Coordinates of C-alpha atoms in Angstrom, one line a residue:
M1 CA 21.3 37.6 0.7
N2 CA 18.5 35.3 -0.8
M3 CA 19.5 32.5 -3.4
P4 CA 16.3 31.4 -5.1
S5 CA 16.2 28.2 -6.9
Y6 CA 14.8 27.8 -10.4
I7 CA 13.5 25.6 -12.2
L8 CA 14.0 25.2 -15.8
A9 CA 12.0 24.1 -19.2
G10 CA 13.8 24.4 -22.4
S11 CA 14.5 28.3 -22.5
R12 CA 11.7 29.2 -19.7
F13 CA 12.4 28.8 -16.2
F14 CA 10.8 30.3 -12.9
C15 CA 11.8 31.0 -9.7
R16 CA 10.8 29.1 -6.8
L17 CA 12.4 29.9 -3.4
K18 CA 12.1 27.1 -1.2
C19 CA 13.2 27.9 1.8
Y20 CA 14.3 31.1 4.2
D21 CA 17.8 32.4 4.0
P22 CA 20.0 31.0 7.1
D23 CA 20.1 34.6 8.0
S24 CA 16.5 35.5 7.6
I25 CA 13.7 35.3 9.6
V26 CA 12.0 32.3 11.6
P27 CA 14.8 30.2 11.5
L28 CA 13.1 27.1 13.2
I29 CA 10.5 27.0 10.7
R30 CA 11.6 24.5 7.8
R31 CA 9.1 25.6 5.2
S32 CA 9.5 28.5 2.8
P33 CA 7.6 31.5 1.6
S34 CA 7.6 32.1 -2.0
S35 CA 8.5 35.5 -2.4
D36 CA 8.6 35.8 -6.3
I37 CA 5.8 35.3 -9.1
F38 CA 3.8 33.2 -6.7
S39 CA 2.8 36.8 -5.6
N40 CA 1.5 36.8 -2.2
M41 CA 1.8 32.8 -0.9
K42 CA 3.7 33.3 2.2
N43 CA 4.1 29.5 3.6
N44 CA 4.7 29.3 6.9
A45 CA 4.8 25.7 8.9
T46 CA 2.5 25.6 12.1
T47 CA 4.1 22.2 12.9
P48 CA 7.9 22.1 11.4
P49 CA 9.7 18.5 11.1
Q50 CA 11.1 17.5 14.3
P51 CA 14.7 16.3 13.7
Q52 CA 14.7 12.3 14.7
H53 CA 17.2 11.2 17.1
K54 CA 19.5 8.3 15.7
P55 CA 21.1 5.5 17.5
A56 CA 24.1 4.3 16.5
A57 CA 23.7 2.0 13.3
P58 CA 25.9 -0.2 12.0
F59 CA 27.0 1.6 8.8
F60 CA 26.9 5.0 10.7
P61 CA 29.8 7.0 10.5
G62 CA 31.8 9.3 12.7
A63 CA 32.5 13.1 12.3
G64 CA 34.9 13.4 8.8
A65 CA 34.4 9.7 8.1
A66 CA 33.0 8.1 4.9
F67 CA 29.4 7.2 4.3
F68 CA 29.9 3.5 5.2
G69 CA 32.0 1.6 8.1
P70 CA 32.1 -1.9 8.7
A71 CA 29.1 -3.9 9.6
P72 CA 29.1 -7.0 12.1
T73 CA 29.2 -10.3 10.0
L74 CA 26.9 -13.1 10.8
A75 CA 29.2 -15.8 10.2
P76 CA 32.9 -16.7 9.1
A77 CA 32.5 -16.5 5.1
G78 CA 31.5 -19.5 3.4
L79 CA 31.0 -21.5 6.4
L80 CA 26.8 -21.2 6.3
Q81 CA 25.5 -24.0 4.5
R82 CA 22.9 -24.0 1.8
T83 CA 20.6 -27.2 3.0
P84 CA 17.6 -27.0 5.0
E85 CA 18.6 -29.9 6.8
D86 CA 21.9 -28.6 8.2
T87 CA 22.2 -28.2 12.0
G88 CA 25.5 -27.5 14.2
A89 CA 26.9 -26.0 17.1
M90 CA 28.1 -23.2 14.6
H91 CA 24.7 -22.2 13.9
E92 CA 23.1 -22.2 17.4
G93 CA 24.0 -18.6 18.0
I94 CA 22.7 -17.7 14.5
A95 CA 19.4 -19.3 15.4
D96 CA 19.2 -18.2 19.0
E97 CA 19.8 -14.8 17.8
Y98 CA 17.2 -14.8 15.6
R99 CA 14.4 -15.9 17.9
R100 CA 15.3 -12.9 20.1
S101 CA 15.3 -10.4 17.7
H102 CA 11.5 -11.7 16.5
G103 CA 10.4 -12.4 20.5
L104 CA 10.4 -16.5 19.7
T105 CA 10.8 -18.8 22.3
E106 CA 12.8 -22.0 21.6
G107 CA 10.4 -24.4 19.5
D108 CA 8.3 -21.3 18.3
G109 CA 8.2 -21.1 14.4
I110 CA 10.7 -22.6 12.3
S111 CA 13.3 -24.9 13.1
D112 CA 17.0 -24.0 13.7
A113 CA 17.8 -25.6 10.3
E114 CA 15.7 -23.4 8.3
I115 CA 16.4 -20.2 10.2
V116 CA 20.3 -21.0 9.2
Y117 CA 18.7 -22.1 5.4
H118 CA 17.1 -18.8 5.2
L119 CA 19.6 -16.4 6.5
S120 CA 22.3 -17.9 4.5
D121 CA 20.3 -16.5 1.4
P122 CA 21.0 -12.8 1.1
V123 CA 17.7 -11.9 -1.2
F124 CA 15.6 -14.3 1.3
V125 CA 17.1 -11.7 4.2
L126 CA 16.7 -8.3 2.0
N127 CA 13.1 -9.3 1.5
H128 CA 11.9 -10.5 4.7
E129 CA 14.2 -9.7 7.8
P130 CA 13.7 -6.1 9.4
H131 CA 16.0 -3.2 8.8
T132 CA 17.0 -3.5 12.2
S133 CA 18.2 -6.8 12.3
R134 CA 21.7 -8.0 12.7
A135 CA 21.2 -10.2 9.9
Y136 CA 20.0 -7.2 7.5
A137 CA 23.1 -5.1 8.3
A138 CA 25.7 -8.0 7.5
T139 CA 23.7 -9.1 4.5
V140 CA 23.9 -5.3 3.0
N141 CA 27.3 -5.0 4.1
A142 CA 28.3 -8.2 2.0
W143 CA 26.2 -7.3 -0.8
P144 CA 28.7 -6.4 -3.8
A145 CA 29.1 -2.4 -3.8
E146 CA 28.6 -1.7 -7.8
R147 CA 25.2 -4.2 -7.8
P148 CA 22.0 -2.6 -6.8
I149 CA 20.0 -3.9 -4.2
W150 CA 16.8 -2.4 -5.2
P151 CA 15.9 -4.7 -8.1
V152 CA 15.9 -7.9 -5.8
L153 CA 13.2 -6.4 -3.3
E154 CA 10.0 -8.5 -4.3
S155 CA 7.6 -6.3 -2.4
A156 CA 6.7 -2.6 -1.4
S157 CA 7.1 -3.3 1.9
A158 CA 10.7 -4.5 1.3
K159 CA 11.2 -1.5 -0.6
I160 CA 10.1 0.7 2.6
I161 CA 12.5 -1.3 5.2
F162 CA 15.3 -0.8 2.4
L163 CA 14.3 2.8 2.4
R164 CA 14.3 3.0 6.6
F165 CA 17.8 1.0 6.6
V166 CA 19.2 3.9 4.2
L167 CA 17.7 6.7 6.5
H168 CA 19.2 5.2 9.8
F169 CA 22.9 5.5 8.4
D170 CA 22.6 8.5 6.2
Q171 CA 23.6 12.0 8.0
T172 CA 21.3 14.4 5.7
N173 CA 19.0 14.9 8.8
C174 CA 22.0 15.8 10.7
R175 CA 22.8 18.9 9.2
P176 CA 21.3 21.7 11.1
Y177 CA 18.6 23.6 9.3
S178 CA 20.0 27.4 10.4
P179 CA 22.8 28.5 12.1
G180 CA 22.9 27.4 15.8
S181 CA 20.2 25.0 15.5
G182 CA 20.0 21.4 16.9
S183 CA 21.6 19.0 14.6
G184 CA 19.4 16.0 15.6
G185 CA 20.9 14.6 19.1
G186 CA 22.4 10.9 19.3
S187 CA 24.9 10.0 16.7
C188 CA 24.3 13.0 15.2
E189 CA 26.0 15.4 17.2
A190 CA 29.3 15.6 16.5
T191 CA 28.7 15.5 12.9
G192 CA 26.3 17.9 12.4
A193 CA 27.9 20.4 14.9
A194 CA 30.5 20.4 12.2
L195 CA 28.3 20.9 9.1
E196 CA 27.2 24.2 7.4
T197 CA 23.4 24.6 6.8
F198 CA 22.0 24.1 3.2
R199 CA 22.2 27.2 1.1
N200 CA 19.0 26.7 0.0
L201 CA 17.6 24.9 3.2
C202 CA 14.7 22.7 2.7
Q203 CA 15.6 22.3 -1.1
G204 CA 19.0 21.8 -0.2
F205 CA 18.0 18.6 2.0
A206 CA 16.0 16.9 -0.7
T207 CA 18.4 17.8 -3.3
Q208 CA 20.8 15.7 -1.2
M209 CA 19.3 13.2 -0.5
Y210 CA 17.9 12.8 -4.3
T211 CA 21.7 13.3 -5.6
R212 CA 23.2 10.7 -3.2
Y213 CA 20.9 7.6 -4.2
T214 CA 19.2 8.3 -7.4
A215 CA 19.1 5.4 -9.9
T216 CA 18.9 7.8 -12.8
G217 CA 20.2 11.1 -13.9
R218 CA 23.7 10.8 -11.6
M219 CA 25.3 14.0 -11.4
D220 CA 28.4 15.0 -13.2
A221 CA 31.8 15.5 -11.3
D222 CA 31.1 19.3 -12.6
T223 CA 27.6 19.4 -11.2
T224 CA 28.7 18.0 -8.0
G225 CA 31.6 20.4 -7.4
R226 CA 29.2 23.5 -8.2
L227 CA 26.4 21.6 -5.5
A228 CA 29.1 21.4 -3.3
S229 CA 30.2 25.2 -3.3
M230 CA 27.6 26.8 -4.1
G231 CA 24.7 25.0 -2.5
R232 CA 27.0 23.1 0.2
I233 CA 25.4 19.9 -1.2
E234 CA 27.8 16.6 -0.2
V235 CA 27.0 14.0 -2.9
G236 CA 29.8 11.9 -2.0
E237 CA 30.8 8.5 -3.1
V238 CA 27.5 6.4 -2.5
P239 CA 28.0 2.7 -3.7
A240 CA 25.4 1.7 -6.5
K241 CA 24.1 -1.0 -3.8
F242 CA 22.0 1.7 -2.4
H243 CA 20.5 3.4 -5.4
M244 CA 16.9 3.8 -5.8
P245 CA 14.2 5.6 -7.9
I246 CA 14.2 8.5 -5.5
L247 CA 12.4 11.7 -6.5
I248 CA 12.3 15.4 -5.3
A249 CA 8.6 15.9 -4.3
S250 CA 7.5 19.8 -4.1
V251 CA 4.6 21.8 -2.7
P252 CA 3.9 25.6 -2.4
G253 CA 7.2 26.5 0.0
H254 CA 8.4 23.3 0.9
A255 CA 10.5 20.3 -0.5
F256 CA 10.8 16.8 0.4
N257 CA 11.5 13.3 -1.0
A258 CA 9.4 10.5 -2.5
V259 CA 10.4 6.9 -3.5
Q260 CA 8.6 5.0 -6.3
I261 CA 8.1 1.6 -5.3
A262 CA 5.6 0.3 -7.6
D263 CA 5.5 0.2 -11.6
D264 CA 2.7 2.5 -12.2
A265 CA 4.3 6.2 -12.2
A266 CA 0.6 7.6 -12.5
D267 CA -0.8 6.2 -9.6
V268 CA 0.3 7.7 -6.1
Q269 CA -0.2 4.4 -4.1
S270 CA 3.0 3.6 -6.5
Y271 CA 4.8 5.9 -3.9
V272 CA 6.1 6.3 -0.5
F273 CA 7.2 9.5 0.9
F274 CA 9.5 10.7 3.5
E275 CA 10.8 14.0 5.0
P276 CA 14.8 14.6 4.8
Q277 CA 15.1 17.0 7.8
S278 CA 13.7 14.3 10.0
D279 CA 13.5 10.9 8.3
R280 CA 10.0 10.6 8.9
V281 CA 8.2 8.0 6.2
F282 CA 4.7 8.3 5.3
M283 CA 2.6 6.9 3.0
P284 CA 0.2 8.9 0.2
D285 CA -2.8 8.0 2.5
S286 CA -1.5 9.4 5.4
A287 CA -2.7 12.9 6.9
L288 CA 0.6 14.0 6.9
L289 CA 0.7 14.1 3.0
R290 CA -2.9 16.3 3.2
S291 CA -1.5 18.8 6.0
G292 CA -0.3 22.5 5.7
M293 CA 3.0 21.4 6.2
Y294 CA 3.1 19.1 2.3
A295 CA 0.5 18.7 0.1
G296 CA -2.3 20.8 2.0
A297 CA -3.3 23.0 -1.2
G298 CA -4.2 19.3 -2.4
Y299 CA -1.2 19.6 -5.1
F300 CA 2.3 18.2 -4.9
E301 CA 4.8 17.5 -8.0
L302 CA 7.8 15.1 -8.6
S303 CA 11.0 16.0 -10.3
R304 CA 14.4 14.7 -10.9
L305 CA 17.3 16.9 -11.0
A306 CA 18.7 17.5 -14.5
G307 CA 21.6 20.0 -13.6
F308 CA 22.5 22.9 -11.5
N309 CA 24.2 25.4 -13.3
E310 CA 26.7 28.0 -12.9
R311 CA 24.3 30.6 -11.6
G312 CA 23.2 28.3 -8.6
Q313 CA 19.9 27.5 -10.7
Y314 CA 18.2 23.8 -10.2
N315 CA 17.2 22.5 -13.2
E316 CA 14.4 19.7 -12.4
T317 CA 12.4 17.4 -14.9
T318 CA 8.8 17.2 -13.5
T319 CA 8.0 13.6 -14.0
Q320 CA 4.1 13.4 -12.5
T321 CA 1.7 16.2 -11.0
F322 CA -1.0 14.9 -8.6
L323 CA -4.2 16.6 -7.7
V324 CA -6.7 15.6 -4.8
N325 CA -10.3 15.4 -5.9
G326 CA -13.3 15.9 -4.1
S327 CA -13.1 12.4 -2.5
G328 CA -9.8 13.1 -0.9
T329 CA -7.6 11.1 -3.6
F330 CA -4.8 12.2 -5.5
T331 CA -5.0 11.8 -9.1
A332 CA -2.0 12.2 -11.7
I333 CA -2.6 14.9 -14.2
T334 CA -1.0 15.8 -17.3
L335 CA 0.0 19.6 -17.5
D336 CA 2.4 21.6 -19.6
Q337 CA 5.1 24.2 -18.0
T338 CA 2.5 27.1 -18.3
Q339 CA -0.1 24.9 -17.1
R340 CA 1.9 23.9 -13.8
I341 CA 2.6 27.4 -12.9
A342 CA -0.9 28.5 -13.2
V343 CA -2.3 25.2 -11.3
H344 CA 0.4 25.6 -8.5
H345 CA -1.0 29.4 -8.4
L346 CA -4.8 28.6 -8.3
M347 CA -4.6 25.4 -5.8
A348 CA -2.6 27.5 -3.3
N349 CA -4.6 30.4 -3.3
L350 CA -8.2 28.9 -3.3
F351 CA -7.2 27.3 -0.1
I352 CA -4.8 29.7 1.5
V353 CA -7.3 30.2 4.6
D354 CA -6.9 27.2 5.7
D355 CA -3.1 27.8 5.9
P356 CA -3.5 30.2 9.1
A357 CA 0.0 31.4 9.0
T358 CA -0.1 32.2 5.2
W359 CA -3.2 33.9 5.2
A360 CA -2.3 35.9 8.4
T361 CA 1.1 37.0 6.1
L362 CA -1.1 37.8 3.2
L363 CA -3.5 40.4 5.5
S364 CA -0.1 41.7 7.2
N365 CA 1.1 42.6 4.0
R366 CA -1.9 43.9 2.5
P367 CA -4.6 45.4 4.8
G368 CA -8.0 45.0 3.8
I369 CA -7.6 42.1 1.0
T370 CA -10.4 39.7 0.9
F371 CA -10.3 36.3 -0.4
E372 CA -12.2 37.0 -3.6
T373 CA -9.9 39.8 -4.7
N374 CA -6.8 38.1 -4.1
L375 CA -8.2 34.8 -6.3
Q376 CA -9.2 37.7 -8.9
E377 CA -5.6 38.9 -9.0
I378 CA -4.0 35.5 -8.9
I379 CA -5.7 34.4 -11.7
T380 CA -5.6 37.0 -14.2
G381 CA -3.7 36.1 -17.4
M382 CA -4.8 32.3 -16.8
P383 CA -6.9 30.6 -20.0
D384 CA -10.0 29.6 -19.3
A385 CA -8.9 26.2 -20.3
T386 CA -6.7 26.1 -17.9
L387 CA -9.4 26.7 -15.3
A388 CA -11.6 24.3 -16.8
L389 CA -9.3 21.6 -16.6
V390 CA -8.5 21.6 -13.2
F391 CA -12.2 21.9 -12.3
P392 CA -13.3 18.0 -12.1
Y393 CA -10.4 18.0 -9.1
L394 CA -11.7 20.7 -7.2
N395 CA -15.5 19.9 -7.6
G396 CA -16.9 18.7 -4.2
R397 CA -13.5 19.8 -2.1
R398 CA -14.2 22.1 0.9
F399 CA -12.8 25.5 1.4
R400 CA -13.6 28.9 3.5
R401 CA -13.1 32.6 2.6
T402 CA -12.2 33.7 5.6
A403 CA -10.3 32.6 9.0
G404 CA -12.8 30.7 11.4
G405 CA -15.7 31.3 8.6
V406 CA -18.1 28.4 7.4
M407 CA -16.8 25.7 5.3
E408 CA -18.2 25.6 1.6
T409 CA -18.5 22.7 -0.8
M410 CA -17.1 23.8 -4.2
D411 CA -19.3 23.0 -6.9
R412 CA -20.0 24.8 -10.7
S413 CA -22.2 27.3 -9.5
V414 CA -19.7 28.6 -6.7
Y415 CA -16.9 28.1 -9.1
L416 CA -17.9 29.9 -11.7
Q417 CA -18.6 32.9 -9.6
L418 CA -15.4 32.7 -7.7
M419 CA -13.6 32.7 -11.3
N420 CA -15.8 35.4 -12.8
R421 CA -15.4 34.4 -16.4
P422 CA -18.2 34.5 -18.4
D423 CA -17.1 32.4 -20.9
L424 CA -16.0 29.8 -18.4
A425 CA -19.4 28.2 -18.1
G426 CA -19.4 26.7 -21.7
L427 CA -16.2 24.8 -20.8
L428 CA -17.2 23.3 -17.7
P429 CA -19.4 19.9 -17.6

């Protein structure tokens, strides 16, 4: 049977069935339909995330092992000297390896002494070395487990490099999506074959990454136990040095992750996104975020997991809601819980035809229904004020009413015609 997930707001909650049950149809599609109060939104991905083959990484554990294993050391502890004039035979190998890994020949770039000087500073390494370098792995391995690395990262690029390092060894993407599906290949084979599917599928992938690495709202032992027994989500004992400002990102029918890499939480450029099923990292300006798999409808939410109760309900606290405007820019909008539900419905169904699988499912379930009729049913009960609130974000956007039909541009007159609300005209600019 299906086990839907829930988002609670005080005493209110609404059901959001994130992904297909493992025993249901379309086992290779890693995106869910929404068969509850989201009415006929039956989203299916046309291009599902592909598992990423992971080569063995310095921290990558074997099947049944702990999260982290020993990494190679850069040099015997205490032997690196912190003087830029220092040279010596014990440092030659370090400088040579650095030049090889950076594609430098002898004499290129900085001197051997300067290389040693910089590589003996862990903060410099974490802010300037690639996540695949031996120096980076050794620095992370030597970093105190109880001290978070994130606060010493000085730029957005350094934070993205650290995220890639974490994704390189974390095994969440090794989890098979459905019984019998692939487990990612490479280092995932042994581990993935030993793991069950998540009970809530794509919600499980995003939740496991969140609970493992969040710097805020760590789950207590009881909640962690329920996540494991009911959701098959393994939090584990992840050292604090790997904690970061990670969030759960949600769109109609899919869940993935975001990490905040700059201070302004209301600026979409303050985030980087990743797909926990494949470890693919993408930016807010990317076409992928605007694709049908993700925010193709021009809407996504960011949230934290506040709890997981005895009924298997996810208690998520929304931190930001973003809508795309006519220029293609995602902009933060402040909505209460009721408004979020309404906007979710409206955005998804205004652009339903541009998701061919979703539109085909609707027509199959309700032969003869039109774009206009479906939209009128969706907005039933929505306040005029909410419809007016969202219009500035829709003004100038392109949509179509039939598969293969002409693209239309949303403007005031078109919006009023589609909404068919006489009193709405007085609320629109």
